PDB file of C-alpha atoms and ligand atoms in Angstrom:
ATOM      1  CA  MET A   1      -0.040  -0.074   0.061  1.00  0.00           C
ATOM      2  CA  ILE A   2       1.342   3.200  -0.940  1.00  0.00           C
ATOM      3  CA  LYS A   3       0.926   6.085   1.606  1.00  0.00           C
ATOM      4  CA  ALA A   4       0.029   9.735   0.432  1.00  0.00           C
ATOM      5  CA  LYS A   5       2.726  12.254   0.836  1.00  0.00           C
ATOM      6  CA  LYS A   6       1.692  15.460   1.941  1.00  0.00           C
ATOM      7  CA  LYS A   7       5.056  17.366   0.734  1.00  0.00           C
ATOM      8  CA  PHE A   8       4.085  16.491  -2.908  1.00  0.00           C
ATOM      9  CA  GLY A   9       0.366  17.426  -2.349  1.00  0.00           C
ATOM     10  CA  GLN A  10      -0.980  13.890  -2.709  1.00  0.00           C
ATOM     11  CA  ASN A  11      -4.772  13.542  -2.491  1.00  0.00           C
ATOM     12  CA  PHE A  12      -5.992  10.944  -4.928  1.00  0.00           C
ATOM     13  CA  LEU A  13      -9.302  11.149  -6.710  1.00  0.00           C
ATOM     14  CA  LYS A  14     -11.198   8.162  -6.057  1.00  0.00           C
ATOM     15  CA  ASP A  15     -14.742   9.148  -7.146  1.00  0.00           C
ATOM     16  CA  GLU A  16     -15.555   7.274 -10.486  1.00  0.00           C
ATOM     17  CA  SER A  17     -18.480   9.642 -11.450  1.00  0.00           C
ATOM     18  CA  ILE A  18     -15.887  12.950 -11.178  1.00  0.00           C
ATOM     19  CA  LEU A  19     -13.317  10.888 -13.125  1.00  0.00           C
ATOM     20  CA  GLN A  20     -15.985  10.284 -15.710  1.00  0.00           C
ATOM     21  CA  LYS A  21     -17.034  13.982 -15.742  1.00  0.00           C
ATOM     22  CA  ILE A  22     -13.594  15.085 -16.321  1.00  0.00           C
ATOM     23  CA  ILE A  23     -12.929  12.838 -19.325  1.00  0.00           C
ATOM     24  CA  GLN A  24     -16.421  13.959 -20.796  1.00  0.00           C
ATOM     25  CA  ALA A  25     -15.362  17.635 -20.534  1.00  0.00           C
ATOM     26  CA  MET A  26     -12.322  16.880 -22.922  1.00  0.00           C
ATOM     27  CA  PRO A  27     -12.061  18.524 -26.267  1.00  0.00           C
ATOM     28  CA  ASN A  28     -13.141  16.345 -29.124  1.00  0.00           C
ATOM     29  CA  ASP A  29      -9.873  16.034 -30.990  1.00  0.00           C
ATOM     30  CA  ASN A  30      -6.946  13.827 -31.534  1.00  0.00           C
ATOM     31  CA  THR A  31      -4.299  16.107 -29.801  1.00  0.00           C
ATOM     32  CA  MET A  32      -1.902  14.407 -27.622  1.00  0.00           C
ATOM     33  CA  VAL A  33      -2.588  14.664 -23.583  1.00  0.00           C
ATOM     34  CA  VAL A  34      -0.189  15.809 -20.960  1.00  0.00           C
ATOM     35  CA  GLU A  35      -1.143  14.812 -17.467  1.00  0.00           C
ATOM     36  CA  ILE A  36       0.864  16.352 -14.305  1.00  0.00           C
ATOM     37  CA  GLY A  37       0.985  14.094 -11.241  1.00  0.00           C
ATOM     38  CA  PRO A  38      -0.595  10.845 -12.555  1.00  0.00           C
ATOM     39  CA  GLY A  39      -0.402   9.621  -8.909  1.00  0.00           C
ATOM     40  CA  LEU A  40      -1.915   5.945  -8.523  1.00  0.00           C
ATOM     41  CA  GLY A  41      -2.858   6.361 -12.288  1.00  0.00           C
ATOM     42  CA  ASP A  42      -6.744   6.465 -12.043  1.00  0.00           C
ATOM     43  CA  LEU A  43      -7.306   9.305 -14.214  1.00  0.00           C
ATOM     44  CA  THR A  44      -4.363   8.102 -16.530  1.00  0.00           C
ATOM     45  CA  GLU A  45      -6.206   4.824 -16.976  1.00  0.00           C
ATOM     46  CA  LYS A  46      -9.274   6.788 -18.066  1.00  0.00           C
ATOM     47  CA  LEU A  47      -7.308   8.899 -20.496  1.00  0.00           C
ATOM     48  CA  LEU A  48      -5.851   6.009 -21.930  1.00  0.00           C
ATOM     49  CA  GLN A  49      -9.082   4.549 -22.856  1.00  0.00           C
ATOM     50  CA  ARG A  50     -10.114   7.800 -24.606  1.00  0.00           C
ATOM     51  CA  CYS A  51      -6.695   9.144 -26.347  1.00  0.00           C
ATOM     52  CA  GLU A  52      -3.932   7.777 -28.363  1.00  0.00           C
ATOM     53  CA  ARG A  53      -1.189   8.987 -26.512  1.00  0.00           C
ATOM     54  CA  VAL A  54      -0.519  10.454 -22.899  1.00  0.00           C
ATOM     55  CA  THR A  55       2.544  11.968 -21.343  1.00  0.00           C
ATOM     56  CA  ALA A  56       2.563  12.051 -17.648  1.00  0.00           C
ATOM     57  CA  PHE A  57       4.933  13.743 -15.384  1.00  0.00           C
ATOM     58  CA  GLU A  58       5.417  12.578 -11.683  1.00  0.00           C
ATOM     59  CA  ILE A  59       7.833  13.810  -9.067  1.00  0.00           C
ATOM     60  CA  ASP A  60       7.426  10.908  -6.684  1.00  0.00           C
ATOM     61  CA  LEU A  61       9.624   7.996  -7.498  1.00  0.00           C
ATOM     62  CA  GLU A  62       7.681   5.574  -5.469  1.00  0.00           C
ATOM     63  CA  LEU A  63       4.676   6.159  -7.672  1.00  0.00           C
ATOM     64  CA  CYS A  64       6.707   6.143 -10.760  1.00  0.00           C
ATOM     65  CA  ASN A  65       7.765   2.551  -9.786  1.00  0.00           C
ATOM     66  CA  TYR A  66       4.098   1.561  -9.256  1.00  0.00           C
ATOM     67  CA  LEU A  67       2.968   3.327 -12.403  1.00  0.00           C
ATOM     68  CA  LYS A  68       5.581   1.506 -14.686  1.00  0.00           C
ATOM     69  CA  ASP A  69       4.293  -1.806 -13.387  1.00  0.00           C
ATOM     70  CA  LYS A  70       0.734  -0.872 -13.870  1.00  0.00           C
ATOM     71  CA  PHE A  71       0.844   0.682 -17.318  1.00  0.00           C
ATOM     72  CA  SER A  72       3.789  -1.784 -18.534  1.00  0.00           C
ATOM     73  CA  ASP A  73       1.697  -2.660 -21.592  1.00  0.00           C
ATOM     74  CA  GLU A  74       0.827   0.988 -22.634  1.00  0.00           C
ATOM     75  CA  LEU A  75       4.614   1.842 -21.845  1.00  0.00           C
ATOM     76  CA  GLY A  76       5.646  -0.713 -24.084  1.00  0.00           C
ATOM     77  CA  GLN A  77       3.450   0.246 -26.938  1.00  0.00           C
ATOM     78  CA  LYS A  78       4.733   3.752 -26.475  1.00  0.00           C
ATOM     79  CA  ARG A  79       0.887   4.966 -25.619  1.00  0.00           C
ATOM     80  CA  LEU A  80       2.181   6.204 -22.576  1.00  0.00           C
ATOM     81  CA  GLU A  81       5.474   8.239 -21.764  1.00  0.00           C
ATOM     82  CA  LEU A  82       6.090   8.567 -18.072  1.00  0.00           C
ATOM     83  CA  VAL A  83       8.364  11.360 -17.202  1.00  0.00           C
ATOM     84  CA  CYS A  84       9.788  10.674 -13.515  1.00  0.00           C
ATOM     85  CA  ASP A  85      10.963  14.281 -12.542  1.00  0.00           C
ATOM     86  CA  ASP A  86       9.750  17.628 -11.012  1.00  0.00           C
ATOM     87  CA  ILE A  87       7.405  19.167 -13.794  1.00  0.00           C
ATOM     88  CA  LEU A  88       8.962  22.769 -12.847  1.00  0.00           C
ATOM     89  CA  GLU A  89      12.482  21.359 -13.683  1.00  0.00           C
ATOM     90  CA  GLN A  90      11.117  19.947 -17.177  1.00  0.00           C
ATOM     91  CA  TRP A  91       9.198  23.074 -18.139  1.00  0.00           C
ATOM     92  CA  GLY A  92      11.796  25.784 -17.880  1.00  0.00           C
ATOM     93  CA  GLU A  93      11.001  29.090 -20.071  1.00  0.00           C
ATOM     94  CA  THR A  94       9.900  27.128 -23.242  1.00  0.00           C
ATOM     95  CA  SER A  95       7.257  24.791 -24.058  1.00  0.00           C
ATOM     96  CA  LEU A  96       6.754  21.595 -22.096  1.00  0.00           C
ATOM     97  CA  TYR A  97       6.307  19.551 -25.194  1.00  0.00           C
ATOM     98  CA  SER A  98       7.153  19.434 -28.612  1.00  0.00           C
ATOM     99  CA  GLU A  99       3.834  19.150 -30.140  1.00  0.00           C
ATOM    100  CA  LYS A 100       0.365  20.581 -29.561  1.00  0.00           C
ATOM    101  CA  TYR A 101      -1.349  19.221 -26.448  1.00  0.00           C
ATOM    102  CA  ASN A 102      -4.300  19.396 -24.214  1.00  0.00           C
ATOM    103  CA  LEU A 103      -3.394  19.274 -20.298  1.00  0.00           C
ATOM    104  CA  ILE A 104      -5.599  17.531 -18.209  1.00  0.00           C
ATOM    105  CA  ALA A 105      -4.836  16.985 -14.502  1.00  0.00           C
ATOM    106  CA  ASN A 106      -5.703  16.763 -11.074  1.00  0.00           C
ATOM    107  CA  LEU A 107      -2.795  19.356 -10.005  1.00  0.00           C
ATOM    108  CA  PRO A 108      -0.847  19.281  -6.897  1.00  0.00           C
ATOM    109  CA  TYR A 109      -2.325  22.233  -5.191  1.00  0.00           C
ATOM    110  CA  TYR A 110       0.620  23.931  -3.664  1.00  0.00           C
ATOM    111  CA  ILE A 111       1.929  24.754  -7.295  1.00  0.00           C
ATOM    112  CA  ALA A 112      -1.416  25.008  -9.164  1.00  0.00           C
ATOM    113  CA  THR A 113      -1.577  28.694  -9.891  1.00  0.00           C
ATOM    114  CA  ASN A 114       2.133  28.694 -11.302  1.00  0.00           C
ATOM    115  CA  LEU A 115       1.285  25.754 -13.551  1.00  0.00           C
ATOM    116  CA  ILE A 116      -1.897  27.234 -15.247  1.00  0.00           C
ATOM    117  CA  LEU A 117      -0.052  30.570 -15.696  1.00  0.00           C
ATOM    118  CA  LYS A 118       2.737  28.455 -17.442  1.00  0.00           C
ATOM    119  CA  ALA A 119       0.302  26.491 -19.511  1.00  0.00           C
ATOM    120  CA  LEU A 120      -1.414  29.798 -20.603  1.00  0.00           C
ATOM    121  CA  ASP A 121       1.989  31.089 -21.735  1.00  0.00           C
ATOM    122  CA  ASP A 122       2.988  27.858 -23.360  1.00  0.00           C
ATOM    123  CA  LYS A 123       1.841  28.210 -27.173  1.00  0.00           C
ATOM    124  CA  LYS A 124       1.909  24.338 -27.567  1.00  0.00           C
ATOM    125  CA  CYS A 125      -0.836  23.917 -25.121  1.00  0.00           C
ATOM    126  CA  GLN A 126      -4.252  24.223 -26.627  1.00  0.00           C
ATOM    127  CA  SER A 127      -6.613  23.762 -23.545  1.00  0.00           C
ATOM    128  CA  ILE A 128      -6.453  23.063 -19.762  1.00  0.00           C
ATOM    129  CA  ILE A 129      -8.745  20.897 -17.807  1.00  0.00           C
ATOM    130  CA  VAL A 130      -7.609  20.909 -14.159  1.00  0.00           C
ATOM    131  CA  MET A 131      -8.887  20.069 -10.674  1.00  0.00           C
ATOM    132  CA  VAL A 132      -7.787  22.846  -8.427  1.00  0.00           C
ATOM    133  CA  GLN A 133      -8.514  24.297  -4.990  1.00  0.00           C
ATOM    134  CA  LYS A 134     -11.765  25.876  -5.731  1.00  0.00           C
ATOM    135  CA  GLU A 135     -10.441  29.430  -4.831  1.00  0.00           C
ATOM    136  CA  VAL A 136      -8.167  29.083  -7.622  1.00  0.00           C
ATOM    137  CA  ALA A 137     -10.735  28.023 -10.034  1.00  0.00           C
ATOM    138  CA  VAL A 138     -12.889  31.126  -9.206  1.00  0.00           C
ATOM    139  CA  LYS A 139      -9.953  33.559  -9.461  1.00  0.00           C
ATOM    140  CA  PHE A 140      -9.452  32.215 -12.969  1.00  0.00           C
ATOM    141  CA  SER A 141     -12.997  32.172 -14.164  1.00  0.00           C
ATOM    142  CA  SER A 142     -14.543  35.344 -12.596  1.00  0.00           C
ATOM    143  CA  THR A 143     -16.184  38.090 -14.897  1.00  0.00           C
ATOM    144  CA  VAL A 144     -16.207  41.756 -14.652  1.00  0.00           C
ATOM    145  CA  GLY A 145     -17.857  43.150 -11.511  1.00  0.00           C
ATOM    146  CA  ASP A 146     -17.429  39.924  -9.362  1.00  0.00           C
ATOM    147  CA  LYS A 147     -15.448  40.806  -6.288  1.00  0.00           C
ATOM    148  CA  THR A 148     -13.252  37.964  -7.129  1.00  0.00           C
ATOM    149  CA  TYR A 149     -12.241  39.155 -10.500  1.00  0.00           C
ATOM    150  CA  SER A 150      -8.772  39.608 -10.697  1.00  0.00           C
ATOM    151  CA  GLY A 151      -5.397  39.986 -12.950  1.00  0.00           C
ATOM    152  CA  LEU A 152      -5.520  36.243 -13.106  1.00  0.00           C
ATOM    153  CA  SER A 153      -9.289  36.398 -14.520  1.00  0.00           C
ATOM    154  CA  ILE A 154      -8.351  39.082 -17.241  1.00  0.00           C
ATOM    155  CA  LEU A 155      -5.536  37.151 -18.347  1.00  0.00           C
ATOM    156  CA  ALA A 156      -7.498  33.891 -18.671  1.00  0.00           C
ATOM    157  CA  ASP A 157     -10.190  35.729 -20.317  1.00  0.00           C
ATOM    158  CA  SER A 158      -7.850  37.262 -22.738  1.00  0.00           C
ATOM    159  CA  ILE A 159      -6.364  33.962 -24.091  1.00  0.00           C
ATOM    160  CA  SER A 160      -9.178  31.577 -23.446  1.00  0.00           C
ATOM    161  CA  GLU A 161     -12.690  30.747 -22.865  1.00  0.00           C
ATOM    162  CA  ALA A 162     -12.853  30.294 -18.928  1.00  0.00           C
ATOM    163  CA  GLU A 163     -15.259  27.886 -17.326  1.00  0.00           C
ATOM    164  CA  LEU A 164     -15.441  26.605 -13.708  1.00  0.00           C
ATOM    165  CA  LEU A 165     -17.282  23.324 -14.716  1.00  0.00           C
ATOM    166  CA  PHE A 166     -18.300  21.818 -11.282  1.00  0.00           C
ATOM    167  CA  ASP A 167     -17.134  21.568  -7.460  1.00  0.00           C
ATOM    168  CA  VAL A 168     -15.764  18.542  -6.101  1.00  0.00           C
ATOM    169  CA  GLY A 169     -16.211  17.629  -2.300  1.00  0.00           C
ATOM    170  CA  ALA A 170     -13.299  16.653  -0.199  1.00  0.00           C
ATOM    171  CA  GLU A 171     -14.866  13.110   0.231  1.00  0.00           C
ATOM    172  CA  CYS A 172     -13.990  12.307  -3.203  1.00  0.00           C
ATOM    173  CA  PHE A 173     -10.284  12.168  -2.380  1.00  0.00           C
ATOM    174  CA  ASP A 174      -8.061   9.942  -0.446  1.00  0.00           C
ATOM    175  CA  PRO A 175      -7.069  11.416   1.836  1.00  0.00           C
ATOM    176  CA  PRO A 176      -9.474  14.098   1.701  1.00  0.00           C
ATOM    177  CA  PRO A 177      -8.063  17.541   1.620  1.00  0.00           C
ATOM    178  CA  LYS A 178      -8.882  20.618   3.873  1.00  0.00           C
ATOM    179  CA  VAL A 179     -10.498  22.422   0.993  1.00  0.00           C
ATOM    180  CA  THR A 180     -13.326  22.265  -1.757  1.00  0.00           C
ATOM    181  CA  SER A 181     -11.988  21.533  -4.983  1.00  0.00           C
ATOM    182  CA  ALA A 182     -13.212  22.448  -8.437  1.00  0.00           C
ATOM    183  CA  VAL A 183     -12.397  21.655 -12.049  1.00  0.00           C
ATOM    184  CA  LEU A 184     -11.731  24.599 -14.264  1.00  0.00           C
ATOM    185  CA  LYS A 185     -11.584  24.474 -18.011  1.00  0.00           C
ATOM    186  CA  LEU A 186      -9.632  27.032 -20.275  1.00  0.00           C
ATOM    187  CA  THR A 187     -10.231  26.516 -24.022  1.00  0.00           C
ATOM    188  CA  LYS A 188      -7.545  28.759 -25.648  1.00  0.00           C
ATOM    189  CA  PHE A 189      -8.779  30.916 -28.487  1.00  0.00           C
ATOM    190  CA  LYS A 190      -7.500  30.246 -32.096  1.00  0.00           C
ATOM    191  CA  ASN A 191      -6.007  33.832 -32.538  1.00  0.00           C
ATOM    192  CA  TYR A 192      -5.040  34.772 -28.909  1.00  0.00           C
ATOM    193  CA  GLU A 193      -1.397  35.168 -29.965  1.00  0.00           C
ATOM    194  CA  ASP A 194      -2.315  38.249 -32.095  1.00  0.00           C
ATOM    195  CA  LEU A 195      -3.507  40.062 -28.975  1.00  0.00           C
ATOM    196  CA  PHE A 196       0.117  40.516 -27.823  1.00  0.00           C
ATOM    197  CA  GLU A 197       3.074  41.866 -30.020  1.00  0.00           C
ATOM    198  CA  SER A 198       5.530  39.625 -28.435  1.00  0.00           C
ATOM    199  CA  GLN A 199       6.415  37.839 -25.182  1.00  0.00           C
ATOM    200  CA  LYS A 200       7.699  41.291 -23.752  1.00  0.00           C
ATOM    201  CA  ASP A 201       4.448  42.809 -24.388  1.00  0.00           C
ATOM    202  CA  LEU A 202       2.604  40.219 -22.581  1.00  0.00           C
ATOM    203  CA  ASP A 203       5.045  40.235 -19.690  1.00  0.00           C
ATOM    204  CA  GLN A 204       4.224  43.952 -19.498  1.00  0.00           C
ATOM    205  CA  PHE A 205       0.544  43.456 -19.636  1.00  0.00           C
ATOM    206  CA  LYS A 206       0.955  40.993 -16.618  1.00  0.00           C
ATOM    207  CA  SER A 207       2.898  43.883 -14.657  1.00  0.00           C
ATOM    208  CA  PHE A 208       0.210  46.374 -15.576  1.00  0.00           C
ATOM    209  CA  LEU A 209      -2.524  43.922 -14.027  1.00  0.00           C
ATOM    210  CA  LYS A 210      -0.524  43.356 -11.121  1.00  0.00           C
ATOM    211  CA  ALA A 211      -0.210  47.020 -10.381  1.00  0.00           C
ATOM    212  CA  ALA A 212      -4.031  47.568 -11.175  1.00  0.00           C
ATOM    213  CA  PHE A 213      -4.868  45.127  -8.547  1.00  0.00           C
ATOM    214  CA  ALA A 214      -2.216  45.800  -6.009  1.00  0.00           C
ATOM    215  CA  ALA A 215      -4.855  47.185  -3.649  1.00  0.00           C
ATOM    216  CA  PRO A 216      -8.103  45.849  -4.853  1.00  0.00           C
ATOM    217  CA  ARG A 217     -10.162  47.778  -2.642  1.00  0.00           C
ATOM    218  CA  LYS A 218      -8.680  51.101  -3.758  1.00  0.00           C
ATOM    219  CA  VAL A 219      -9.842  52.994  -6.763  1.00  0.00           C
ATOM    220  CA  LEU A 220      -7.998  51.810  -9.821  1.00  0.00           C
ATOM    221  CA  ILE A 221      -6.726  55.168 -10.931  1.00  0.00           C
ATOM    222  CA  LYS A 222      -4.863  55.337  -7.604  1.00  0.00           C
ATOM    223  CA  ASN A 223      -3.085  51.736  -7.904  1.00  0.00           C
ATOM    224  CA  LEU A 224      -2.097  52.689 -11.542  1.00  0.00           C
ATOM    225  CA  GLY A 225      -0.764  55.903 -10.169  1.00  0.00           C
ATOM    226  CA  GLN A 226       2.199  54.021  -8.878  1.00  0.00           C
ATOM    227  CA  ILE A 227       3.375  53.332 -12.263  1.00  0.00           C
ATOM    228  CA  VAL A 228       1.827  56.150 -14.760  1.00  0.00           C
ATOM    229  CA  GLN A 229       1.709  59.885 -14.513  1.00  0.00           C
ATOM    230  CA  LYS A 230      -1.318  61.248 -12.994  1.00  0.00           C
ATOM    231  CA  GLU A 231      -2.217  63.560 -15.745  1.00  0.00           C
ATOM    232  CA  GLU A 232      -1.742  61.011 -18.294  1.00  0.00           C
ATOM    233  CA  LEU A 233      -4.020  58.598 -16.192  1.00  0.00           C
ATOM    234  CA  ILE A 234      -6.905  61.418 -16.064  1.00  0.00           C
ATOM    235  CA  ARG A 235      -6.566  61.823 -19.744  1.00  0.00           C
ATOM    236  CA  GLU A 236      -6.959  58.322 -20.823  1.00  0.00           C
ATOM    237  CA  PHE A 237      -9.629  57.442 -18.306  1.00  0.00           C
ATOM    238  CA  GLU A 238     -11.797  60.418 -19.924  1.00  0.00           C
ATOM    239  CA  ASN A 239     -10.726  59.178 -23.366  1.00  0.00           C
ATOM    240  CA  LEU A 240     -11.896  55.578 -22.610  1.00  0.00           C
ATOM    241  CA  GLU A 241     -14.894  56.963 -20.566  1.00  0.00           C
ATOM    242  CA  ILE A 242     -13.755  55.023 -17.485  1.00  0.00           C
ATOM    243  CA  PRO A 243     -15.080  56.395 -14.171  1.00  0.00           C
ATOM    244  CA  VAL A 244     -12.392  57.769 -12.082  1.00  0.00           C
ATOM    245  CA  ASN A 245     -14.027  55.970  -8.973  1.00  0.00           C
ATOM    246  CA  PHE A 246     -13.918  52.589 -10.691  1.00  0.00           C
ATOM    247  CA  ARG A 247     -12.259  49.746  -8.425  1.00  0.00           C
ATOM    248  CA  PRO A 248     -10.031  47.232 -10.377  1.00  0.00           C
ATOM    249  CA  HIS A 249     -12.621  44.596 -10.350  1.00  0.00           C
ATOM    250  CA  GLN A 250     -15.113  46.902 -12.276  1.00  0.00           C
ATOM    251  CA  LEU A 251     -13.391  47.287 -15.463  1.00  0.00           C
ATOM    252  CA  SER A 252     -13.605  44.797 -18.378  1.00  0.00           C
ATOM    253  CA  SER A 253     -10.821  42.861 -19.986  1.00  0.00           C
ATOM    254  CA  GLU A 254     -11.370  44.816 -23.238  1.00  0.00           C
ATOM    255  CA  LYS A 255     -10.888  47.979 -21.612  1.00  0.00           C
ATOM    256  CA  TYR A 256      -8.079  47.020 -19.662  1.00  0.00           C
ATOM    257  CA  HIS A 257      -6.410  45.986 -23.025  1.00  0.00           C
ATOM    258  CA  LEU A 258      -7.367  49.454 -24.634  1.00  0.00           C
ATOM    259  CA  LEU A 259      -6.062  51.291 -21.287  1.00  0.00           C
ATOM    260  CA  PHE A 260      -2.862  49.415 -21.670  1.00  0.00           C
ATOM    261  CA  LYS A 261      -2.274  50.111 -25.273  1.00  0.00           C
ATOM    262  CA  ASN A 262      -2.864  53.691 -24.939  1.00  0.00           C
ATOM    263  CA  LEU A 263      -0.630  54.195 -21.837  1.00  0.00           C
ATOM    264  CA  LYS A 264       2.274  52.212 -23.329  1.00  0.00           C
TER     265      LYS A 264
HETATM  266  N1  SAM B 301      -3.754  12.607 -10.780  1.00  0.00           N
HETATM  267  C1  SAM B 301      -3.809  11.693  -9.409  1.00  0.00           C
HETATM  268  C2  SAM B 301      -5.116  11.701  -8.774  1.00  0.00           C
HETATM  269  O1  SAM B 301      -6.127  12.393  -9.410  1.00  0.00           O
HETATM  270  O2  SAM B 301      -5.604  10.896  -8.089  1.00  0.00           O
HETATM  271  C3  SAM B 301      -2.887  12.364  -8.365  1.00  0.00           C
HETATM  272  C4  SAM B 301      -3.130  13.873  -7.910  1.00  0.00           C
HETATM  273  S1  SAM B 301      -2.410  14.583  -6.700  1.00  0.00           S
HETATM  274  C5  SAM B 301      -3.400  15.889  -6.154  1.00  0.00           C
HETATM  275  C6  SAM B 301      -1.087  15.265  -7.376  1.00  0.00           C
HETATM  276  C7  SAM B 301      -0.037  14.439  -7.967  1.00  0.00           C
HETATM  277  O3  SAM B 301       1.149  15.322  -8.542  1.00  0.00           O
HETATM  278  C8  SAM B 301       0.824  13.592  -7.010  1.00  0.00           C
HETATM  279  O4  SAM B 301       0.940  12.318  -7.555  1.00  0.00           O
HETATM  280  C9  SAM B 301       2.145  14.138  -6.666  1.00  0.00           C
HETATM  281  O5  SAM B 301       3.163  13.203  -6.594  1.00  0.00           O
HETATM  282  C10 SAM B 301       2.495  14.944  -8.021  1.00  0.00           C
HETATM  283  N2  SAM B 301       3.227  15.903  -8.001  1.00  0.00           N
HETATM  284  C11 SAM B 301       3.500  16.910  -6.903  1.00  0.00           C
HETATM  285  N3  SAM B 301       4.334  17.771  -7.237  1.00  0.00           N
HETATM  286  C12 SAM B 301       4.896  17.433  -8.423  1.00  0.00           C
HETATM  287  C13 SAM B 301       5.895  18.154  -9.265  1.00  0.00           C
HETATM  288  N4  SAM B 301       6.450  19.160  -8.921  1.00  0.00           N
HETATM  289  N5  SAM B 301       6.044  17.594 -10.375  1.00  0.00           N
HETATM  290  C14 SAM B 301       5.381  16.534 -10.855  1.00  0.00           C
HETATM  291  N6  SAM B 301       4.499  15.836 -10.093  1.00  0.00           N
HETATM  292  C15 SAM B 301       4.159  16.496  -8.908  1.00  0.00           C
END
């Protein structure tokens, strides 16, 4: 019996109906699948029933040995590739994989936000279906006006169609986590790369959002005052008809892009 290790964020998904719901949410294409943290392989098994090829990254060597045994046929047929390493070591600054892929995973929660941001940045990644802490799923899928609308929501909304598919209770896992979980789906737009001139442009937009939401309860114009001249801000707010008393969560993603472009 393999014991779950806290340090690797191991909470194994045991609920058959939730596993089925994740598989049903997958895009209907032949794109290969990347799974981060296959654990005991319950989701991997379902993925292999549905897809031609899966590449899985697992940090825990004990689990890796277990998976090599469990999936010896699929590994032999090269339908499954198992990379026994830390995903963060593998990902670096470039694409995680050499060809287009869909990311489907029950993510280790301690690095979930970081991994979603990397997948959003990765041009080979076409879509993301991930189980995460509900709070994280909400942050990425909130819409303008929601109190939880944040820089992460705007980024996700600019690059993809973002949906919180369903909640998953702690009782569906072994051992149960202390939080409620949710499945988040981000389907990248075909032409999203046109939105940014370069990686530098995207990085600058991220810094702009960070400044905009630095103090979420303060008015937006005050937050942006930390990085842009006040007179310039007043002029652009007037130009784009943005009320000066707007708080960061009240401005739409489209207006954030216009404001960023005009202030550059
Ligand atoms: N997919 C399995 C499931 O649904 O039952 C396990 C999910 S569990 C929440 C997270 C998995 O990610 C564990 O197998 C853990 O060992 C693995 N993991 C944690 N940190 C990792 C890292 N840095 N790189 C790769 N795998 C990691």
